[in-house]
Amino acid sequence: MQFNGIDFETYFKNYPDKNGYFGKYGGSYISPELQTAMNEITEAYFTICKSRKFIAELRRIRKEFQGRPTPISHLERLSAKLGNVQLYAKREDLNHTGAHKLNHCMGEVLLAKYMGKKKVIAETGAGQHGVAMATAAAYFGMECDIYMGSVDIKKQAPNVARMKILGANVVEVTHGLQTLKEAVDSAFAAYAKEYKDAIYCIGSVVGPHPFPMMVRDFQHVVGEEAREQFIEMTGELPDAIVACVGGGSNAAGFFSGFLNDPVDIYGIEPLGRGTALGDHAASLQYGTEGVMHGFNSIMLKDENGDPAPVYSVASGLDYPSSGPEHAFLHELGRVKYDVVNDDETIDAFFELSRSEGIIPAIESAHAVAYGIKLAQRMGTGSVLINLSGRGDKDMDYIIEKYGIR
């Protein structure tokens, strides 16, 4: 399939290029010392990513430890409420630890072990990446430092407890807005001091090359499984697929299975409280080109051109930029990026819970909310939603802020 001059049959061979660019987005904008460390990671990844032994070990872990493949569920009652469009969900909430994050964490820590590292460093917002990284570190017997903003620590107390039980050192970040962007800043600063003995396992398809590529590759299993399962279940491809986008790891993996198919693809960003700067985290909708955290993409900027303050009801989506591949696919028009606000998201959170007995993560509820709107607009057809995580971590916050509807 060709789209705007791009041949998606050979897309993964060409993007990113050898310097980590998806078109003009991506790259590596870091200090020479850290670049040396990134070059080491890149070389190690390309050495083992085609290795039979590495692939076999990762497949064994996914099957025996993670519980993959995760299923697709037909959302029959919710579909019946909406009309003739049939909604389906790829159930990453049933992946071990409750979200898609373990897919790349196990791969990254397996890589770290291959490289002889003794510690993994990570950041987290909603806590799912932190829990997955703590789980992977425990599985491989490695030290683990997780950087997390004070605001998110309060919102995501269950996940903080899980990380500590798993043996991780949770480092509270108290500067700035005390959320995901500051957690990434602090993790990068720590890695700069410890890169000889540690590896920074970035939690999304962001950061300097090779992480946007590497995390996407580890998450490709989601799209690969979903495509095969949907055809087996229905005999055809879905008409549309939907995933939430913050940094964009769940979406990148999910979308990768369908880029070469005649399927409409939607990435959903958080509109939060509204369109004013500081009230949302919809970088692809309202941002401009810029560099942060070592990569060039589309970002929200303040009056000085620095990363702007952002907000989302979902701690895992309040990031002022998006993965460079998402910026590229947005520019191409292959993926349509849209927004839903907090109110629509919370309504979808309760709707899915009550209709289907599935409590979604607030991040995933953004995709559910848009899937509902899309179904109402389409009239007929099928929509496959990536349910990237479960909502256990969010229930105390939801009840405290919104009550039981």
Short mmCIF file of C-alpha atoms in Angstrom, two decimals:
data_model
loop_
_atom_site.label_atom_id
_atom_site.label_comp_id
_atom_site.label_asym_id
_atom_site.label_seq_id
_atom_site.Cartn_x
_atom_site.Cartn_y
_atom_site.Cartn_z
CA MET A 1 0.00 0.00 0.00
CA GLN A 2 1.30 3.45 -0.95
CA PHE A 3 0.22 6.63 0.84
CA ASN A 4 1.49 10.11 -0.05
CA GLY A 5 4.56 8.64 -1.72
CA ILE A 6 5.42 6.23 1.11
CA ASP A 7 5.42 2.51 0.35
CA PHE A 8 4.16 0.89 3.56
CA GLU A 9 5.21 -2.57 2.37
CA THR A 10 8.82 -1.50 2.96
CA TYR A 11 8.11 1.15 5.61
CA PHE A 12 9.83 -0.59 8.53
CA LYS A 13 13.01 -1.10 6.50
CA ASN A 14 13.23 2.62 5.75
CA TYR A 15 11.90 4.31 8.89
CA PRO A 16 13.62 5.39 10.91
CA ASP A 17 16.75 5.97 8.83
CA LYS A 18 20.22 5.13 10.15
CA ASN A 19 20.31 8.38 12.13
CA GLY A 20 16.95 7.74 13.74
CA TYR A 21 14.79 10.08 11.67
CA PHE A 22 11.21 9.62 10.56
CA GLY A 23 11.30 12.27 7.86
CA LYS A 24 12.51 15.34 9.75
CA TYR A 25 11.40 14.03 13.15
CA GLY A 26 13.47 12.01 15.61
CA GLY A 27 17.25 12.00 15.70
CA SER A 28 19.44 12.31 18.78
CA TYR A 29 20.04 15.72 20.39
CA ILE A 30 22.14 14.91 23.43
CA SER A 31 25.63 15.51 24.83
CA PRO A 32 28.59 13.74 23.21
CA GLU A 33 29.06 11.66 26.36
CA LEU A 34 25.45 10.46 26.36
CA GLN A 35 25.64 9.94 22.60
CA THR A 36 28.43 7.44 23.18
CA ALA A 37 26.10 5.55 25.52
CA MET A 38 23.26 5.69 22.98
CA ASN A 39 25.57 4.39 20.27
CA GLU A 40 26.40 1.46 22.55
CA ILE A 41 22.68 0.72 23.02
CA THR A 42 22.02 1.01 19.27
CA GLU A 43 24.86 -1.35 18.41
CA ALA A 44 23.75 -3.86 21.03
CA TYR A 45 20.13 -3.74 19.87
CA PHE A 46 20.98 -4.28 16.21
CA THR A 47 23.33 -7.09 17.19
CA ILE A 48 20.70 -9.08 19.08
CA CYS A 49 17.33 -8.03 17.61
CA LYS A 50 17.71 -10.59 14.80
CA SER A 51 19.31 -13.18 17.07
CA ARG A 52 17.43 -16.47 17.24
CA LYS A 53 18.36 -16.84 20.91
CA PHE A 54 17.10 -13.34 21.86
CA ILE A 55 13.87 -13.72 19.88
CA ALA A 56 13.22 -17.18 21.34
CA GLU A 57 13.79 -15.92 24.89
CA LEU A 58 11.48 -12.93 24.37
CA ARG A 59 8.77 -15.16 22.90
CA ARG A 60 9.09 -17.57 25.83
CA ILE A 61 8.76 -14.69 28.31
CA ARG A 62 5.71 -13.32 26.52
CA LYS A 63 3.98 -16.68 26.53
CA GLU A 64 4.98 -18.09 29.91
CA PHE A 65 5.31 -14.91 32.03
CA GLN A 66 3.26 -12.14 30.40
CA GLY A 67 0.33 -14.31 29.31
CA ARG A 68 0.42 -13.35 25.65
CA PRO A 69 -1.33 -13.33 23.30
CA THR A 70 -3.92 -11.06 24.90
CA PRO A 71 -7.43 -11.54 23.47
CA ILE A 72 -9.82 -9.35 21.51
CA SER A 73 -13.23 -8.85 23.10
CA HIS A 74 -16.38 -7.99 21.16
CA LEU A 75 -18.10 -5.17 23.06
CA GLU A 76 -21.57 -6.43 22.24
CA ARG A 77 -23.71 -4.52 24.74
CA LEU A 78 -21.94 -1.23 24.17
CA SER A 79 -22.25 -1.75 20.40
CA ALA A 80 -25.98 -2.44 20.73
CA LYS A 81 -26.44 0.85 22.60
CA LEU A 82 -24.77 2.79 19.79
CA GLY A 83 -26.48 1.27 16.74
CA ASN A 84 -25.05 -0.89 13.95
CA VAL A 85 -21.30 -0.34 14.33
CA GLN A 86 -19.53 -3.19 16.13
CA LEU A 87 -16.91 -2.21 18.70
CA TYR A 88 -14.05 -4.52 19.68
CA ALA A 89 -11.20 -4.12 22.18
CA LYS A 90 -7.66 -5.46 22.09
CA ARG A 91 -7.22 -6.40 25.74
CA GLU A 92 -3.77 -5.17 26.78
CA ASP A 93 -5.33 -4.71 30.22
CA LEU A 94 -4.97 -8.50 30.50
CA ASN A 95 -1.22 -8.41 29.85
CA HIS A 96 0.73 -9.13 33.08
CA THR A 97 0.95 -5.96 35.25
CA GLY A 98 -2.22 -4.64 33.61
CA ALA A 99 -1.02 -2.69 30.58
CA HIS A 100 0.98 -2.82 27.36
CA LYS A 101 4.11 -1.42 29.03
CA LEU A 102 5.60 -4.80 29.95
CA ASN A 103 5.96 -5.59 26.23
CA HIS A 104 8.88 -3.21 25.84
CA CYS A 105 10.13 -3.34 29.44
CA MET A 106 10.97 -7.04 29.24
CA GLY A 107 12.74 -6.40 25.93
CA GLU A 108 14.69 -3.43 27.26
CA VAL A 109 15.83 -5.19 30.44
CA LEU A 110 16.76 -8.31 28.47
CA LEU A 111 18.89 -5.98 26.33
CA ALA A 112 20.40 -4.40 29.46
CA LYS A 113 21.32 -7.85 30.75
CA TYR A 114 22.96 -8.68 27.42
CA MET A 115 24.98 -5.44 27.72
CA GLY A 116 26.18 -6.33 31.22
CA LYS A 117 24.41 -3.45 32.98
CA LYS A 118 23.66 -3.68 36.70
CA LYS A 119 20.81 -1.17 37.01
CA VAL A 120 17.83 0.10 35.05
CA ILE A 121 16.58 3.67 35.33
CA ALA A 122 13.10 4.71 34.24
CA GLU A 123 10.47 7.44 34.53
CA THR A 124 6.75 7.00 34.98
CA GLY A 125 3.58 9.08 34.93
CA ALA A 126 0.55 6.87 35.47
CA GLY A 127 2.83 4.32 37.10
CA GLN A 128 2.23 1.52 34.57
CA HIS A 129 5.67 1.88 32.99
CA GLY A 130 7.19 2.04 36.47
CA VAL A 131 5.38 -1.12 37.58
CA ALA A 132 6.34 -2.91 34.35
CA MET A 133 9.98 -1.85 34.70
CA ALA A 134 10.07 -2.88 38.37
CA THR A 135 8.57 -6.24 37.33
CA ALA A 136 11.14 -6.74 34.58
CA ALA A 137 14.00 -5.75 36.90
CA ALA A 138 12.79 -8.25 39.53
CA TYR A 139 12.45 -10.96 36.87
CA PHE A 140 16.06 -10.45 35.72
CA GLY A 141 17.49 -9.67 39.17
CA MET A 142 18.58 -6.08 38.49
CA GLU A 143 18.52 -2.87 40.52
CA CYS A 144 15.81 -0.40 39.53
CA ASP A 145 15.31 3.35 40.09
CA ILE A 146 11.94 4.83 39.06
CA TYR A 147 11.54 8.63 38.85
CA MET A 148 7.98 9.89 39.41
CA GLY A 149 6.51 13.36 39.98
CA SER A 150 4.96 14.20 43.35
CA VAL A 151 1.57 14.92 41.77
CA ASP A 152 1.50 11.53 40.07
CA ILE A 153 2.69 9.76 43.23
CA LYS A 154 -0.40 11.08 45.01
CA LYS A 155 -2.76 10.23 42.11
CA GLN A 156 -1.34 6.76 41.52
CA ALA A 157 -0.72 5.45 45.04
CA PRO A 158 -1.58 1.80 44.19
CA ASN A 159 1.08 1.68 41.50
CA VAL A 160 3.65 3.34 43.78
CA ALA A 161 3.00 0.59 46.33
CA ARG A 162 3.37 -2.09 43.65
CA MET A 163 6.73 -0.68 42.52
CA LYS A 164 8.05 -0.69 46.07
CA ILE A 165 6.79 -4.22 46.75
CA LEU A 166 8.60 -5.35 43.58
CA GLY A 167 11.84 -3.92 45.00
CA ALA A 168 12.17 -0.70 42.99
CA ASN A 169 13.50 2.53 44.46
CA VAL A 170 10.82 5.18 43.73
CA VAL A 171 12.48 8.61 43.49
CA GLU A 172 10.04 11.48 44.10
CA VAL A 173 10.46 14.44 41.73
CA THR A 174 9.46 17.72 43.39
CA HIS A 175 10.42 20.45 40.90
CA GLY A 176 8.29 22.12 38.22
CA LEU A 177 4.81 20.72 37.71
CA GLN A 178 5.93 17.50 39.42
CA THR A 179 4.48 15.29 36.66
CA LEU A 180 5.75 13.22 33.71
CA LYS A 181 7.93 15.80 31.96
CA GLU A 182 9.85 16.51 35.18
CA ALA A 183 10.20 12.79 35.86
CA VAL A 184 11.85 12.37 32.44
CA ASP A 185 14.17 15.34 33.16
CA SER A 186 15.29 13.77 36.43
CA ALA A 187 15.74 10.31 34.94
CA PHE A 188 17.94 11.74 32.15
CA ALA A 189 20.04 13.63 34.73
CA ALA A 190 20.53 10.45 36.76
CA TYR A 191 21.42 8.43 33.68
CA ALA A 192 24.07 10.99 32.68
CA LYS A 193 25.88 10.15 35.93
CA GLU A 194 25.41 6.37 35.81
CA TYR A 195 25.39 5.38 32.12
CA LYS A 196 28.46 3.14 32.43
CA ASP A 197 26.69 0.76 34.82
CA ALA A 198 23.03 1.52 34.06
CA ILE A 199 20.64 1.81 31.14
CA TYR A 200 17.79 4.33 30.91
CA CYS A 201 14.78 2.36 29.75
CA ILE A 202 12.58 5.04 28.22
CA GLY A 203 8.87 4.39 28.72
CA SER A 204 7.49 5.42 25.35
CA VAL A 205 8.38 5.98 21.68
CA VAL A 206 10.20 9.19 22.64
CA GLY A 207 13.74 10.22 23.48
CA PRO A 208 16.90 10.00 21.36
CA HIS A 209 17.45 7.25 18.79
CA PRO A 210 17.25 4.24 19.13
CA PHE A 211 14.38 4.38 21.68
CA PRO A 212 11.49 5.49 19.42
CA MET A 213 12.34 2.63 17.07
CA MET A 214 13.18 0.08 19.76
CA VAL A 215 10.06 0.64 21.86
CA ARG A 216 7.88 0.50 18.73
CA ASP A 217 9.53 -2.76 17.70
CA PHE A 218 8.90 -4.34 21.10
CA GLN A 219 5.28 -3.10 21.03
CA HIS A 220 4.71 -4.36 17.46
CA VAL A 221 3.44 -7.61 19.00
CA VAL A 222 0.19 -5.79 19.91
CA GLY A 223 -0.63 -4.82 16.32
CA GLU A 224 0.61 -8.12 14.94
CA GLU A 225 -1.61 -10.12 17.28
CA ALA A 226 -4.61 -7.80 16.85
CA ARG A 227 -4.58 -8.03 13.06
CA GLU A 228 -4.38 -11.82 13.04
CA GLN A 229 -7.00 -12.21 15.78
CA PHE A 230 -9.50 -9.82 14.21
CA ILE A 231 -9.34 -11.59 10.84
CA GLU A 232 -9.73 -14.95 12.58
CA MET A 233 -12.69 -13.63 14.59
CA THR A 234 -14.57 -11.80 11.81
CA GLY A 235 -13.04 -12.90 8.50
CA GLU A 236 -12.01 -9.36 7.60
CA LEU A 237 -10.05 -6.33 8.72
CA PRO A 238 -11.63 -3.69 10.97
CA ASP A 239 -12.85 -0.54 9.24
CA ALA A 240 -11.07 1.62 11.80
CA ILE A 241 -8.69 1.27 14.73
CA VAL A 242 -8.26 3.67 17.67
CA ALA A 243 -5.61 4.18 20.36
CA CYS A 244 -4.75 6.92 22.85
CA VAL A 245 -1.57 8.95 22.31
CA GLY A 246 0.61 10.66 24.90
CA GLY A 247 4.20 9.79 24.07
CA GLY A 248 2.51 7.07 22.03
CA SER A 249 3.97 3.62 22.78
CA ASN A 250 0.70 1.67 22.81
CA ALA A 251 -0.47 3.42 19.64
CA ALA A 252 2.82 2.93 17.80
CA GLY A 253 2.78 -0.81 18.41
CA PHE A 254 -0.93 -1.16 17.65
CA PHE A 255 -0.82 0.97 14.49
CA SER A 256 2.25 -0.87 13.16
CA GLY A 257 0.17 -3.97 12.48
CA PHE A 258 -2.22 -2.08 10.17
CA LEU A 259 -0.21 0.65 8.40
CA ASN A 260 -0.09 -1.36 5.16
CA ASP A 261 -3.85 -2.13 5.23
CA PRO A 262 -6.88 -0.18 3.96
CA VAL A 263 -7.88 0.66 7.53
CA ASP A 264 -8.63 4.11 8.99
CA ILE A 265 -6.29 4.78 11.92
CA TYR A 266 -7.02 7.26 14.72
CA GLY A 267 -4.67 8.47 17.45
CA ILE A 268 -6.43 10.26 20.30
CA GLU A 269 -4.80 12.99 22.37
CA PRO A 270 -6.06 14.49 25.66
CA LEU A 271 -7.91 17.81 25.30
CA GLY A 272 -8.22 17.97 29.08
CA ARG A 273 -10.14 21.05 30.25
CA GLY A 274 -10.03 22.90 26.92
CA THR A 275 -7.90 24.47 24.21
CA ALA A 276 -6.02 27.06 26.31
CA LEU A 277 -2.31 26.40 26.78
CA GLY A 278 -1.85 24.55 30.06
CA ASP A 279 -5.32 23.01 29.96
CA HIS A 280 -4.49 20.08 27.65
CA ALA A 281 -1.65 17.89 26.35
CA ALA A 282 -2.65 17.66 22.66
CA SER A 283 0.74 18.38 21.13
CA LEU A 284 0.00 17.12 17.61
CA GLN A 285 -3.16 19.23 17.45
CA TYR A 286 -1.80 22.47 18.87
CA GLY A 287 2.00 22.18 18.92
CA THR A 288 4.88 23.15 16.64
CA GLU A 289 8.19 21.54 15.74
CA GLY A 290 10.72 21.50 18.55
CA VAL A 291 13.39 19.53 20.39
CA MET A 292 13.05 18.18 23.93
CA HIS A 293 14.41 15.17 25.78
CA GLY A 294 16.84 14.47 22.95
CA PHE A 295 14.47 14.22 19.95
CA ASN A 296 12.78 16.47 17.41
CA SER A 297 9.00 16.26 17.16
CA ILE A 298 5.87 18.34 17.57
CA MET A 299 5.66 19.92 21.03
CA LEU A 300 3.65 22.43 23.01
CA LYS A 301 5.71 25.54 23.76
CA ASP A 302 5.43 28.50 26.09
CA GLU A 303 6.17 32.12 25.12
CA ASN A 304 9.92 31.43 25.40
CA GLY A 305 9.83 28.38 23.15
CA ASP A 306 10.36 25.99 26.05
CA PRO A 307 8.12 22.99 26.76
CA ALA A 308 4.78 24.34 27.94
CA PRO A 309 2.93 23.22 31.06
CA VAL A 310 0.40 20.53 30.15
CA TYR A 311 -2.55 18.87 31.81
CA SER A 312 -4.61 15.71 31.43
CA VAL A 313 -6.86 13.77 33.76
CA ALA A 314 -4.68 10.81 32.70
CA SER A 315 -1.22 10.93 34.28
CA GLY A 316 0.22 8.83 31.45
CA LEU A 317 -0.79 11.33 28.76
CA ASP A 318 0.31 14.68 30.25
CA TYR A 319 3.47 15.05 28.17
CA PRO A 320 4.22 18.18 26.09
CA SER A 321 5.38 16.32 22.98
CA SER A 322 4.67 13.14 21.05
CA GLY A 323 6.83 10.40 19.59
CA PRO A 324 8.60 11.40 16.35
CA GLU A 325 6.97 8.60 14.38
CA HIS A 326 3.55 9.96 15.35
CA ALA A 327 4.60 13.40 14.13
CA PHE A 328 5.67 11.82 10.84
CA LEU A 329 2.48 9.79 10.39
CA HIS A 330 0.46 12.91 11.26
CA GLU A 331 2.31 14.94 8.62
CA LEU A 332 1.77 12.18 6.04
CA GLY A 333 -1.92 11.98 6.92
CA ARG A 334 -1.73 8.19 7.25
CA VAL A 335 -2.96 8.43 10.83
CA LYS A 336 -5.70 10.88 11.81
CA TYR A 337 -5.06 12.48 15.18
CA ASP A 338 -7.97 13.90 17.15
CA VAL A 339 -8.88 14.79 20.73
CA VAL A 340 -11.37 14.03 23.50
CA ASN A 341 -11.74 16.03 26.69
CA ASP A 342 -11.83 14.98 30.35
CA ASP A 343 -15.62 14.84 30.57
CA GLU A 344 -15.95 12.60 27.50
CA THR A 345 -13.19 10.38 28.89
CA ILE A 346 -14.76 9.92 32.32
CA ASP A 347 -18.15 9.23 30.73
CA ALA A 348 -16.51 6.50 28.61
CA PHE A 349 -14.72 5.12 31.70
CA PHE A 350 -18.07 4.48 33.39
CA GLU A 351 -19.84 3.41 30.19
CA LEU A 352 -17.36 0.63 29.44
CA SER A 353 -17.33 -0.48 33.08
CA ARG A 354 -21.12 -0.71 33.30
CA SER A 355 -21.78 -2.08 29.79
CA GLU A 356 -19.00 -4.67 29.54
CA GLY A 357 -17.59 -5.31 33.02
CA ILE A 358 -14.22 -3.85 31.93
CA ILE A 359 -12.74 -1.01 34.00
CA PRO A 360 -10.29 0.79 31.69
CA ALA A 361 -7.29 2.91 32.58
CA ILE A 362 -8.12 6.62 32.21
CA GLU A 363 -5.56 6.75 29.39
CA SER A 364 -7.37 3.96 27.54
CA ALA A 365 -10.75 5.58 28.24
CA HIS A 366 -9.69 8.37 25.84
CA ALA A 367 -9.62 5.79 23.04
CA VAL A 368 -12.92 4.30 24.21
CA ALA A 369 -14.53 7.75 24.20
CA TYR A 370 -13.41 8.39 20.64
CA GLY A 371 -14.43 4.89 19.55
CA ILE A 372 -17.94 5.66 20.79
CA LYS A 373 -18.03 8.97 18.91
CA LEU A 374 -16.64 7.33 15.78
CA ALA A 375 -19.23 4.55 15.89
CA GLN A 376 -22.02 7.11 16.10
CA ARG A 377 -20.55 8.96 13.13
CA MET A 378 -19.90 5.88 10.95
CA GLY A 379 -23.33 4.29 11.17
CA THR A 380 -22.08 0.87 9.99
CA GLY A 381 -18.85 -1.09 10.13
CA SER A 382 -16.39 -2.13 12.83
CA VAL A 383 -13.98 -0.33 15.16
CA LEU A 384 -11.11 -1.97 17.04
CA ILE A 385 -9.95 -0.06 20.14
CA ASN A 386 -6.62 -0.69 21.83
CA LEU A 387 -7.50 -1.02 25.50
CA SER A 388 -3.96 -0.27 26.60
CA GLY A 389 -4.46 -0.75 30.34
CA ARG A 390 -6.79 -1.51 33.21
CA GLY A 391 -8.20 1.02 35.66
CA ASP A 392 -7.30 -0.44 39.06
CA LYS A 393 -4.70 2.30 39.51
CA ASP A 394 -7.27 5.02 38.84
CA MET A 395 -10.25 3.97 40.97
CA ASP A 396 -9.36 5.88 44.16
CA TYR A 397 -8.71 9.03 42.14
CA ILE A 398 -11.91 8.63 40.11
CA ILE A 399 -14.06 8.10 43.22
CA GLU A 400 -12.45 11.03 45.04
CA LYS A 401 -12.80 13.46 42.13
CA TYR A 402 -15.95 12.26 40.32
CA GLY A 403 -17.77 9.98 42.75
CA ILE A 404 -19.74 6.96 41.59
CA ARG A 405 -21.98 7.87 38.68
#
